[in-house]
Structures are given as structure tokens and as C-alpha cells.
Amino acid sequence: MIENRLISIVRKTKSFTKNFPSSNSWVWRTFSTVNGSSNESSMLIQSRFYSSFPNLVPATGSAITRNFTIHKFRSFHHNSTKNFYKPSFRNFSTAASISVKNTEGLRLLVTAGPHAQKAVGIWLFVSAAWVFSMVVLGGVTRLTRSGLSMTDWKFTGSLPPLSDKEWLIEFEKYKQSPEYKRVNKGMSLADFKFIYWMEYAHRMWGRALGIMFALPFSYFLRKGYITPRLGLRLCGLFALGAGQGLIGWWMVKSGLEEPASDYSEPRVSPYRLAAHLTSAFAIYSGLFWTALSVVMPEPPAESLAWVRGAARVKRLALPVSILVGVTAISGAFVAGNDAGRAFNTFPKMGDTWIPDDIFSMKPLVRNFFENTSTVQLDHRILATATLFSICGLWWVTRKLDIHPAIQSLIGSTVGMAALQVTLGISTLLSYVPVSLGTAHQAGALTLFTLMILLNHTVRRPSLSLLKTLPSVAKTA
């Protein structure tokens, strides 16, 4: 049986070389035999192709015969041992398979080899995870009302109180703050130590992140792992991180001022709180996207059909991602106005669907950022719109011809969106306990992470990869 197949290949080779067109021909037909059946595929090639790539022009008929025979034998051997191709998640990351010689149209962020890619990638992922933990710790600090316990700030930080005398000095400073006078009057020293340690840990964790980022960065620069383009991006992220500390103190300082009304509780400015959270999200997004770009320079794409499907997903995923981000920032205004402790019912807000005082402030725009009723209503509407948008994204793309990894990622995003809405409702109905409030804030960043990953996965491949892709992926 095998001998007959080989004889058939040789005969077809002779026939092929007799009728092979010249290099200026428009049509080049190739034939392959799979499981005994003949499948014909044709590809139009303009004459400019060979003029642009003279090394690819067939020199002689014998070279054509030899190359075609080798191709037929390899095809015969491959199809005798494996009849179909099944894509897997192992192809989700293509960092290890990228050749330095095959990077036309692809600008690698790390060009010192796979080892350097892995080292830099791990460092960036750890940095992103550190920022994630900072956001969660910041949520705990806010929910335990610990953020105003330290009434001064130094860029480099300082040692905590180590003696009873030092603790009493810090406590006396706190007693002069509006929060102690109006909210925590009569607080014990032990309770003060708890909120002080929470705020101190949040500040020092941020400074530790700066050191953890700067030292490996210097090492990788010295080793030549980081390209100028990556270096500029990382310098920008480091500058944002340093500025985040200043924004944090600017936010805390607003809570140390006397409230405008005698009946108001001291709170940080919702605008400054939103700026602080937005900056944290921006730093995290930059680190996470850059880490993905280092370890996965090419998106998962194994056919032109999958590339076209990914492009359609991208057009939908980008606006949904913006909506997820806006919803998260609106949550900062909910926290800044302490709106989560009002209207602790769902789906109605108290006894009505829409409160009567949503436009009570003048000018009108203030209501969307300072009015408790309007801020919570906005967040409810945005959260619902986000859930339906993500579900719509799944519904529209469920029948698209896309990579299985993208399909699974969209499904995971739908599940996370549903979980996040459930956490939000539970937090509201439970009057914002620390555990659920923290989980809700972590859930917002987790959902945003999935959207970043989805957008990174559906980006367009490089020209070098597109040239090697078949029209349709082979499946079972």
C-alpha cells in the first residue's frame, strides 16, 4: 500500500514539473493527498511577488521536482500519523515560538532571548499583582475608616511609633482632626493603634512596591534585556507610581479639613478619591498590558478566519472595556460620598425606583458627583449596563469563528460580571460590611483585568505571522 502511494507521488511529480508555470504566472496550484482523497487548493500570486523575493524563484525543474517530492512525502507521513488538528490552550502564548529571524512587522519589547522574556515578564506580572493588592488594601483602609489616622506625610516614609510616648504623641495629633472630634470622640489608644497600623501598612506597601520595581528595572537595564521602547514605557509607569503617593496624600489632606456643615462627617473629597483610584487602575493596566506584551508578543492566531473573527470581537470588546472602567470609577464616587450606606434596598431605592432629589444641587452637574442619591443611581445603572453589555458581547460572538481561548475568555468575563453584580447587591443590602466591600472592589479590578486580557488577545498579529497562516484552521 505504501509503495503504491509513493509511486503515485512520483508520477504526479513528473506531471507537475512538465506543466509547472513560469515565475511570472498568475496561478500556482498545489495538490495534497489526505487519507487517499485528493483536495485541491489554489493561491493567486502576482508576478511582483517573485520580483520582490528573487530568492524564492524556482531555478530549475529538478529543484522543483526535489522540493515537491519532499513536500509530498512529508505530507504523506504527517497525514498517516495524524488525521486532524485540535487547537489547545498551549498555543495561547506564543512567546517561546517567536524566532528572531521571523519578526517582520513585529517589534519585540525584550530581544535578549526567551530567558530574558521570561524574567522580565515574571517581574512585571509580580508588579501588577502588587498594585492589585494595593487597591485591595486601600479598600480595607477606607472601609475601616483608617485613612485619616495619620495626619502628616513624608515622601520617604518614617518609622512607626515604637514607644508608648511616641504613640501618645501620634494619638494627640489625631485628636485634633475633625474625624476624631465628630466621629471617633472617646476612642481608646488600642483602637487608634489599629487604624494607624492599617494606614501605615498601606503607605509602606506602596513604598515597598517602588523599591521592588526600581531594583529589578536597574538590573535588567544593565543586562541589556530592556529595549528603549520598553524602557520609556516603564519609566512612565514608575513616574505614575511616584505620583500616586502624592495623589494619595492630596486625597487624605482633604479629609483633615473641617467640613462645610456642622452636620457633615469628615470625608475625603470624592473627586480626589476617584483620581486616586483612577491612577491606580491606570498603573495596573499599564503593567499588566506590558507584561502580556513581553510574554505573548503575538496573539493566538492559527488561521486567517480566526484573525478576522478576533477583529470583530475587538470592535465590540473595546467599548465594553471602557464601560467597565467608567463603572469602576463611578464606584469611587459612591465610596467618596458614602452612598453605599443609603438606600440599602434593591431593586428599588427605598420605596421608589428613582429618588425625588436626584437633581437637587446647583449647578446640575454637581449631582452626578456629590449627590448621594444620584451617585448611587448612576452606579446601579452603569453596573446593569455593564452586565448586559458583556452578556451581549458573548451572545454576538458565540457563533464567530474565533480561537477557543478567546471563546473561553469571553465566557469567564460573563461569569465574573455576574459575580461582581451579585457582590455589589449583597454589599448594599448588608450595609457595606468590610469583607463584602473589599471583595466588591477586588471584583471590579478582576473584571477589568479580564477585559484587558481579552483586548490584548484579540489584537492584530504581525505581518510575518499573517503570511504563514492558512485560510481556515484544520479541526476535527
Coordinates of C-alpha atoms in Angstrom, one line a residue:
M1 CA 0.0 0.0 0.0
I2 CA 2.8 2.4 0.9
E3 CA 4.8 1.6 -2.2
N4 CA 1.7 2.3 -4.4
R5 CA 1.3 5.7 -2.7
L6 CA 5.0 6.6 -3.3
I7 CA 4.8 5.6 -7.0
S8 CA 1.7 7.8 -7.3
I9 CA 3.5 10.7 -5.8
V10 CA 6.5 10.3 -8.2
R11 CA 4.1 10.2 -11.2
K12 CA 2.3 13.3 -10.1
T13 CA 5.7 15.0 -9.6
K14 CA 6.7 14.3 -13.2
S15 CA 3.4 15.6 -14.5
F16 CA 3.7 18.6 -12.2
T17 CA 7.1 19.6 -13.5
K18 CA 6.0 19.4 -17.1
N19 CA 3.1 21.7 -16.6
F20 CA 4.7 24.0 -14.0
P21 CA 4.1 27.6 -14.9
S22 CA 6.8 30.2 -15.1
S23 CA 7.7 32.6 -12.3
N24 CA 5.6 35.3 -13.9
S25 CA 2.5 33.3 -13.9
W26 CA -0.6 34.3 -12.0
V27 CA -1.7 30.9 -10.7
W28 CA 0.2 28.3 -8.8
R29 CA -1.8 25.2 -7.9
T30 CA -0.7 22.8 -5.3
F31 CA -2.1 19.3 -4.7
S32 CA -2.2 17.3 -1.5
T33 CA -3.5 13.9 -0.8
V34 CA -5.2 13.3 2.6
N35 CA -6.4 9.8 3.5
G36 CA -6.5 8.8 -0.1
S37 CA -8.7 11.6 -1.3
S38 CA -7.4 14.5 -3.5
N39 CA -8.1 18.0 -2.2
E40 CA -7.1 20.9 -4.5
S41 CA -6.3 24.4 -3.2
S42 CA -5.1 27.3 -5.3
M43 CA -3.5 30.6 -4.5
L44 CA -3.2 33.6 -6.7
I45 CA 0.4 35.1 -6.7
Q46 CA 1.1 38.3 -8.6
S47 CA 4.3 38.5 -10.6
R48 CA 5.5 41.2 -8.3
F49 CA 6.0 38.6 -5.5
Y50 CA 8.8 36.9 -7.2
S51 CA 10.4 40.2 -8.3
S52 CA 10.3 41.3 -4.6
F53 CA 11.7 37.9 -3.4
P54 CA 14.1 36.7 -6.1
N55 CA 15.5 34.0 -3.8
L56 CA 12.1 32.3 -3.9
V57 CA 12.0 31.9 -7.8
P58 CA 12.4 28.3 -8.8
A59 CA 15.7 27.9 -10.6
T60 CA 15.4 24.6 -12.4
G61 CA 12.9 21.8 -13.0
S62 CA 15.0 19.4 -10.9
A63 CA 14.8 21.7 -7.9
I64 CA 11.1 21.9 -8.3
T65 CA 10.9 18.1 -8.5
R66 CA 13.0 17.6 -5.5
N67 CA 11.2 20.2 -3.4
F68 CA 7.8 19.0 -4.5
T69 CA 8.6 15.3 -3.8
I70 CA 9.9 16.2 -0.3
H71 CA 6.8 18.2 0.4
K72 CA 4.6 15.3 -0.8
F73 CA 6.5 12.8 1.3
R74 CA 6.2 14.9 4.4
S75 CA 2.5 15.5 3.8
F76 CA 2.0 11.7 3.3
H77 CA 3.9 10.9 6.6
H78 CA 2.1 13.6 8.5
N79 CA -1.3 12.5 7.4
S80 CA -0.6 8.9 8.0
T81 CA 0.1 9.6 11.7
K82 CA -2.3 12.4 12.5
N83 CA -5.5 12.9 10.7
F84 CA -6.7 16.1 12.3
Y85 CA -5.5 19.1 14.3
K86 CA -7.1 20.1 17.6
P87 CA -6.2 23.6 18.9
S88 CA -5.4 23.9 22.6
F89 CA -4.5 26.4 25.2
R90 CA -0.9 25.6 24.8
N91 CA -1.0 27.9 21.8
F92 CA -2.4 30.8 23.8
S93 CA 1.1 32.1 24.4
T94 CA 3.4 32.3 21.5
A95 CA 6.5 33.9 23.2
A96 CA 8.6 30.8 23.0
S97 CA 7.8 30.1 19.4
I98 CA 8.8 33.6 18.1
S99 CA 12.0 33.4 16.1
V100 CA 14.3 36.5 15.9
K101 CA 14.6 35.9 12.2
N102 CA 10.9 35.8 11.7
T103 CA 9.8 39.1 13.2
E104 CA 8.8 41.1 10.2
G105 CA 6.3 43.7 11.4
L106 CA 6.8 42.6 15.0
R107 CA 8.6 44.9 17.5
L108 CA 9.6 42.8 20.5
L109 CA 9.9 44.6 23.8
V110 CA 12.6 42.2 25.0
T111 CA 15.0 40.9 22.4
A112 CA 17.6 39.1 24.6
G113 CA 16.0 35.7 24.1
P114 CA 13.4 33.5 25.8
H115 CA 15.2 33.6 29.2
A116 CA 15.1 37.4 29.3
Q117 CA 11.5 37.4 28.2
K118 CA 10.5 35.1 31.0
A119 CA 12.5 37.0 33.6
V120 CA 11.1 40.4 32.6
G121 CA 7.6 39.0 32.2
I122 CA 7.6 37.5 35.7
W123 CA 8.8 40.7 37.2
L124 CA 6.1 42.7 35.5
F125 CA 3.4 40.3 36.5
V126 CA 4.5 40.4 40.1
S127 CA 4.5 44.2 40.0
A128 CA 1.0 44.2 38.6
A129 CA -0.2 41.8 41.3
W130 CA 1.4 44.1 43.9
V131 CA -0.6 47.0 42.6
F132 CA -3.7 44.8 42.7
S133 CA -3.0 44.1 46.4
M134 CA -2.5 47.8 46.9
V135 CA -6.0 48.5 45.6
V136 CA -7.5 45.8 47.8
L137 CA -5.6 47.1 50.9
G138 CA -6.7 50.6 50.1
G139 CA -10.3 49.4 50.1
V140 CA -9.8 47.8 53.5
T141 CA -8.2 51.0 54.8
R142 CA -11.2 53.1 53.6
L143 CA -13.9 50.7 54.9
T144 CA -12.3 50.6 58.4
R145 CA -12.1 54.4 58.4
S146 CA -8.3 54.2 58.9
G147 CA -7.2 56.6 56.1
L148 CA -7.3 59.8 58.2
S149 CA -5.4 58.3 61.2
M150 CA -2.0 59.7 60.1
T151 CA -2.1 63.4 60.0
D152 CA 1.2 64.1 58.3
W153 CA 3.1 62.6 55.3
K154 CA 6.7 62.2 54.2
F155 CA 7.7 61.1 50.7
T156 CA 10.3 58.7 52.0
G157 CA 8.2 57.5 55.0
S158 CA 9.3 57.1 58.6
L159 CA 9.4 54.6 61.3
P160 CA 6.2 53.9 63.2
P161 CA 5.8 54.8 66.9
L162 CA 8.0 52.4 68.9
S163 CA 7.3 53.5 72.5
D164 CA 4.3 54.5 74.5
K165 CA 5.4 58.1 74.5
E166 CA 5.5 58.2 70.7
W167 CA 2.1 56.5 70.4
L168 CA 0.6 59.2 72.7
I169 CA 2.1 61.9 70.6
E170 CA 0.5 60.5 67.4
F171 CA -2.8 60.0 69.2
E172 CA -2.8 63.6 70.3
K173 CA -2.2 64.7 66.7
Y174 CA -5.2 62.6 65.7
K175 CA -7.4 64.1 68.4
Q176 CA -7.0 67.5 66.7
S177 CA -8.5 66.1 63.5
P178 CA -12.2 66.7 62.6
E179 CA -12.7 62.9 62.3
Y180 CA -11.9 62.3 66.0
K181 CA -14.0 65.3 67.1
R182 CA -17.1 64.3 65.1
V183 CA -16.9 60.5 64.6
N184 CA -14.4 58.8 67.0
K185 CA -14.5 61.0 70.1
G186 CA -13.6 58.9 73.1
M187 CA -11.7 56.4 71.1
S188 CA -9.2 54.3 73.0
L189 CA -5.5 54.1 72.3
A190 CA -5.8 50.5 71.3
D191 CA -8.5 51.3 68.7
F192 CA -6.3 54.1 67.4
K193 CA -3.4 51.8 67.0
F194 CA -5.5 49.5 64.8
I195 CA -6.5 52.2 62.3
Y196 CA -3.0 53.7 62.4
W197 CA -1.4 50.4 61.5
M198 CA -3.8 50.0 58.6
E199 CA -2.9 53.3 57.1
Y200 CA 0.8 52.8 57.8
A201 CA 0.7 49.4 56.1
H202 CA -1.0 50.9 53.1
R203 CA 1.6 53.6 52.7
M204 CA 4.6 51.4 53.3
W205 CA 3.3 48.7 51.0
G206 CA 3.3 51.4 48.2
R207 CA 6.8 52.4 49.0
A208 CA 7.9 48.8 49.0
L209 CA 6.4 48.4 45.6
G210 CA 8.6 51.3 44.4
I211 CA 11.7 49.6 45.6
M212 CA 10.6 46.2 44.2
F213 CA 10.1 47.8 40.8
A214 CA 13.2 50.0 40.7
L215 CA 15.8 47.4 41.6
P216 CA 15.0 44.7 39.0
F217 CA 14.5 47.5 36.5
S218 CA 18.0 48.7 37.0
Y219 CA 19.3 45.1 36.8
F220 CA 17.5 44.4 33.6
L221 CA 18.8 47.6 32.1
R222 CA 22.3 46.7 33.0
K223 CA 21.9 43.3 31.4
G224 CA 20.6 44.8 28.2
Y225 CA 17.2 42.9 28.4
I226 CA 15.1 46.0 28.0
T227 CA 14.7 47.8 24.7
P228 CA 14.5 51.6 24.6
R229 CA 10.8 51.4 23.8
L230 CA 10.1 49.3 26.8
G231 CA 12.4 51.4 29.0
L232 CA 10.5 54.6 28.2
R233 CA 7.1 52.9 29.0
L234 CA 8.4 51.5 32.3
C235 CA 9.9 54.9 33.2
G236 CA 6.4 56.5 32.6
L237 CA 4.8 53.8 34.8
F238 CA 7.3 54.4 37.6
A239 CA 6.7 58.1 37.4
L240 CA 2.9 57.5 37.7
G241 CA 3.6 55.3 40.7
A242 CA 5.6 58.0 42.4
G243 CA 2.8 60.5 41.6
Q244 CA 0.3 58.1 43.1
G245 CA 1.8 58.7 46.5
L246 CA 1.3 62.4 46.1
I247 CA -2.2 62.0 44.9
G248 CA -2.9 59.8 48.0
W249 CA -1.7 62.5 50.4
W250 CA -3.6 65.1 48.4
M251 CA -6.7 63.0 49.0
V252 CA -6.1 62.4 52.7
K253 CA -5.4 66.1 53.3
S254 CA -9.0 66.9 52.1
G255 CA -10.4 64.7 54.9
L256 CA -8.3 66.6 57.5
E257 CA -10.2 69.8 56.8
E258 CA -13.2 71.0 58.7
P259 CA -16.5 70.0 56.8
A260 CA -18.6 72.9 55.5
S261 CA -21.6 71.9 57.5
D262 CA -21.8 71.1 61.2
Y263 CA -23.9 68.0 60.4
S264 CA -21.5 66.5 57.9
E265 CA -19.0 63.8 58.7
P266 CA -15.4 64.4 57.7
R267 CA -14.7 62.6 54.5
V268 CA -12.1 62.8 51.8
S269 CA -13.1 64.6 48.6
P270 CA -14.9 62.2 46.2
Y271 CA -13.1 63.8 43.3
R272 CA -9.7 63.2 44.9
L273 CA -10.7 59.6 45.8
A274 CA -11.7 59.0 42.2
A275 CA -8.4 60.4 41.0
H276 CA -6.5 58.2 43.4
L277 CA -8.4 55.0 42.2
T278 CA -8.2 56.0 38.5
S279 CA -4.4 56.4 38.8
A280 CA -4.1 53.0 40.5
F281 CA -6.2 51.4 37.7
A282 CA -4.0 53.2 35.1
I283 CA -0.8 51.9 36.6
Y284 CA -2.1 48.4 37.0
S285 CA -3.4 48.4 33.4
G286 CA -0.1 49.6 32.1
L287 CA 1.9 47.0 34.0
F288 CA -0.4 44.1 33.1
W289 CA -0.6 45.0 29.4
T290 CA 3.1 45.4 29.2
A291 CA 3.7 42.0 30.9
L292 CA 1.4 40.4 28.4
S293 CA 3.2 42.0 25.5
V294 CA 6.5 40.7 26.8
V295 CA 5.5 37.1 27.2
M296 CA 2.9 37.0 24.4
P297 CA 4.3 39.2 21.6
E298 CA 1.9 37.5 19.1
P299 CA -1.9 36.9 19.8
P300 CA -3.2 33.3 19.5
A301 CA -4.0 33.1 15.7
E302 CA -3.8 29.9 13.7
S303 CA -5.8 30.9 10.6
L304 CA -6.9 34.0 8.8
A305 CA -10.5 33.2 9.6
W306 CA -9.7 33.3 13.3
V307 CA -7.9 36.6 12.8
R308 CA -11.0 38.1 11.1
G309 CA -13.2 36.8 13.9
A310 CA -10.8 38.3 16.5
A311 CA -11.1 41.7 14.7
R312 CA -14.8 41.6 15.1
V313 CA -14.5 40.8 18.8
K314 CA -12.1 43.7 19.2
R315 CA -14.6 46.2 17.8
L316 CA -17.0 45.1 20.5
A317 CA -14.6 44.5 23.4
L318 CA -13.1 48.0 23.4
P319 CA -16.3 50.0 24.2
V320 CA -17.3 47.3 26.7
S321 CA -14.0 47.7 28.4
I322 CA -14.5 51.5 28.6
L323 CA -17.9 50.9 30.2
V324 CA -16.3 48.6 32.8
G325 CA -13.7 51.2 33.6
V326 CA -16.3 54.0 33.9
T327 CA -18.5 51.8 36.2
A328 CA -15.5 51.2 38.4
I329 CA -14.7 54.9 38.7
S330 CA -18.3 55.7 39.5
G331 CA -17.8 53.3 42.4
A332 CA -15.2 55.7 43.7
F333 CA -17.8 58.4 43.9
V334 CA -20.1 56.1 45.7
A335 CA -17.4 55.5 48.3
G336 CA -16.4 59.1 48.4
N337 CA -20.0 60.2 49.2
D338 CA -20.6 57.2 51.5
A339 CA -23.5 56.5 49.2
G340 CA -23.4 52.8 49.9
R341 CA -25.0 53.3 53.3
A342 CA -28.0 55.0 51.8
F343 CA -31.0 53.3 50.0
N344 CA -30.0 49.8 51.2
T345 CA -32.7 48.1 49.2
F346 CA -32.8 46.5 45.7
P347 CA -34.0 46.8 43.0
K348 CA -35.9 49.9 44.3
M349 CA -34.2 52.8 46.0
G350 CA -36.2 52.9 49.2
D351 CA -39.9 52.9 48.2
T352 CA -39.3 54.4 44.7
W353 CA -37.4 53.5 41.6
I354 CA -35.9 57.0 41.3
P355 CA -35.4 59.3 44.3
D356 CA -37.0 62.7 44.1
D357 CA -33.9 64.7 45.0
I358 CA -31.5 63.4 42.2
F359 CA -31.3 66.9 40.7
S360 CA -31.5 69.0 43.9
M361 CA -28.0 70.5 43.7
K362 CA -27.0 73.5 41.6
P363 CA -25.3 73.6 39.2
L364 CA -26.9 70.4 37.8
V365 CA -23.6 68.7 37.1
R366 CA -22.7 68.5 40.8
N367 CA -25.5 66.0 41.4
F368 CA -23.6 63.3 39.4
F369 CA -20.5 63.6 41.7
E370 CA -21.8 64.9 45.0
N371 CA -25.4 64.0 45.4
T372 CA -25.8 60.7 47.3
S373 CA -29.0 59.7 45.6
T374 CA -27.7 60.5 42.1
V375 CA -24.3 58.9 42.6
Q376 CA -25.9 55.6 43.7
L377 CA -28.5 55.6 40.9
D378 CA -25.7 56.2 38.4
H379 CA -23.7 53.3 39.7
R380 CA -26.7 51.0 39.6
I381 CA -27.5 52.0 36.0
L382 CA -23.8 51.6 34.9
A383 CA -23.4 48.3 36.6
T384 CA -26.6 46.9 35.0
A385 CA -25.5 48.3 31.6
T386 CA -22.1 46.6 32.1
L387 CA -23.6 43.2 32.8
F388 CA -25.9 43.4 29.8
S389 CA -23.1 44.6 27.6
I390 CA -20.8 41.8 28.5
C391 CA -23.7 39.3 28.1
G392 CA -24.4 40.9 24.7
L393 CA -20.7 40.5 23.7
W394 CA -20.9 36.8 24.5
W395 CA -24.2 36.4 22.6
V396 CA -22.9 38.2 19.4
T397 CA -19.6 36.3 19.4
R398 CA -20.8 32.9 20.4
K399 CA -21.0 31.7 16.7
L400 CA -18.0 33.5 15.4
D401 CA -15.1 31.5 14.1
I402 CA -12.5 32.5 16.7
H403 CA -9.8 30.9 18.7
P404 CA -11.1 28.6 21.5
A405 CA -9.1 30.6 24.1
I406 CA -11.0 33.8 23.1
Q407 CA -14.3 32.0 23.5
S408 CA -13.3 30.7 26.9
L409 CA -12.1 34.2 28.0
I410 CA -15.4 35.8 27.0
G411 CA -17.3 33.1 28.9
S412 CA -15.2 33.8 32.0
T413 CA -15.8 37.5 31.7
V414 CA -19.6 36.9 31.7
G415 CA -19.3 34.8 34.9
M416 CA -17.1 37.5 36.6
A417 CA -19.6 40.2 35.6
A418 CA -22.4 38.3 37.1
L419 CA -20.4 37.6 40.3
Q420 CA -19.5 41.3 40.6
V421 CA -23.1 42.4 40.3
T422 CA -24.1 39.8 43.0
L423 CA -21.3 41.2 45.2
G424 CA -22.5 44.7 44.7
I425 CA -26.1 43.9 45.6
S426 CA -25.0 41.9 48.6
T427 CA -22.8 44.7 49.8
L428 CA -25.6 47.2 49.5
L429 CA -28.2 45.0 51.3
S430 CA -25.7 44.3 54.1
Y431 CA -24.9 47.9 54.7
V432 CA -21.4 47.7 53.4
P433 CA -19.5 45.3 55.6
V434 CA -15.7 45.4 55.3
S435 CA -15.5 41.9 53.9
L436 CA -18.1 42.3 51.1
G437 CA -17.0 45.9 50.3
T438 CA -13.4 44.7 49.9
A439 CA -14.5 41.8 47.7
H440 CA -16.6 44.1 45.6
Q441 CA -13.6 46.4 45.0
A442 CA -11.4 43.5 44.2
G443 CA -14.0 42.1 41.8
A444 CA -14.1 45.4 39.9
L445 CA -10.4 45.2 39.2
T446 CA -10.6 41.4 38.4
L447 CA -13.3 42.1 35.8
F448 CA -11.2 44.9 34.4
T449 CA -8.3 42.5 34.2
L450 CA -10.3 40.1 32.1
M451 CA -11.2 42.9 29.7
I452 CA -7.6 43.9 29.4
L453 CA -6.6 40.3 28.7
L454 CA -9.4 40.0 26.1
N455 CA -8.4 43.2 24.3
H456 CA -4.7 42.0 24.3
T457 CA -5.7 38.6 22.9
V458 CA -7.7 39.9 20.0
R459 CA -5.2 42.4 18.8
R460 CA -3.9 42.1 15.2
P461 CA -1.0 39.7 14.5
S462 CA 2.2 40.9 12.9
L463 CA 2.7 40.8 9.2
S464 CA 5.2 37.9 9.5
L465 CA 2.6 35.8 11.3
L466 CA -0.2 36.7 8.9
K467 CA 1.9 35.5 5.9
T468 CA 2.2 32.0 7.4
L469 CA -1.4 31.4 8.4
P470 CA -3.8 29.2 6.4
S471 CA -7.2 30.5 5.4
V472 CA -9.0 28.1 7.7
A473 CA -7.8 26.3 10.8
K474 CA -7.9 22.5 10.5
T475 CA -10.2 20.9 13.0
A476 CA -11.6 17.5 13.7

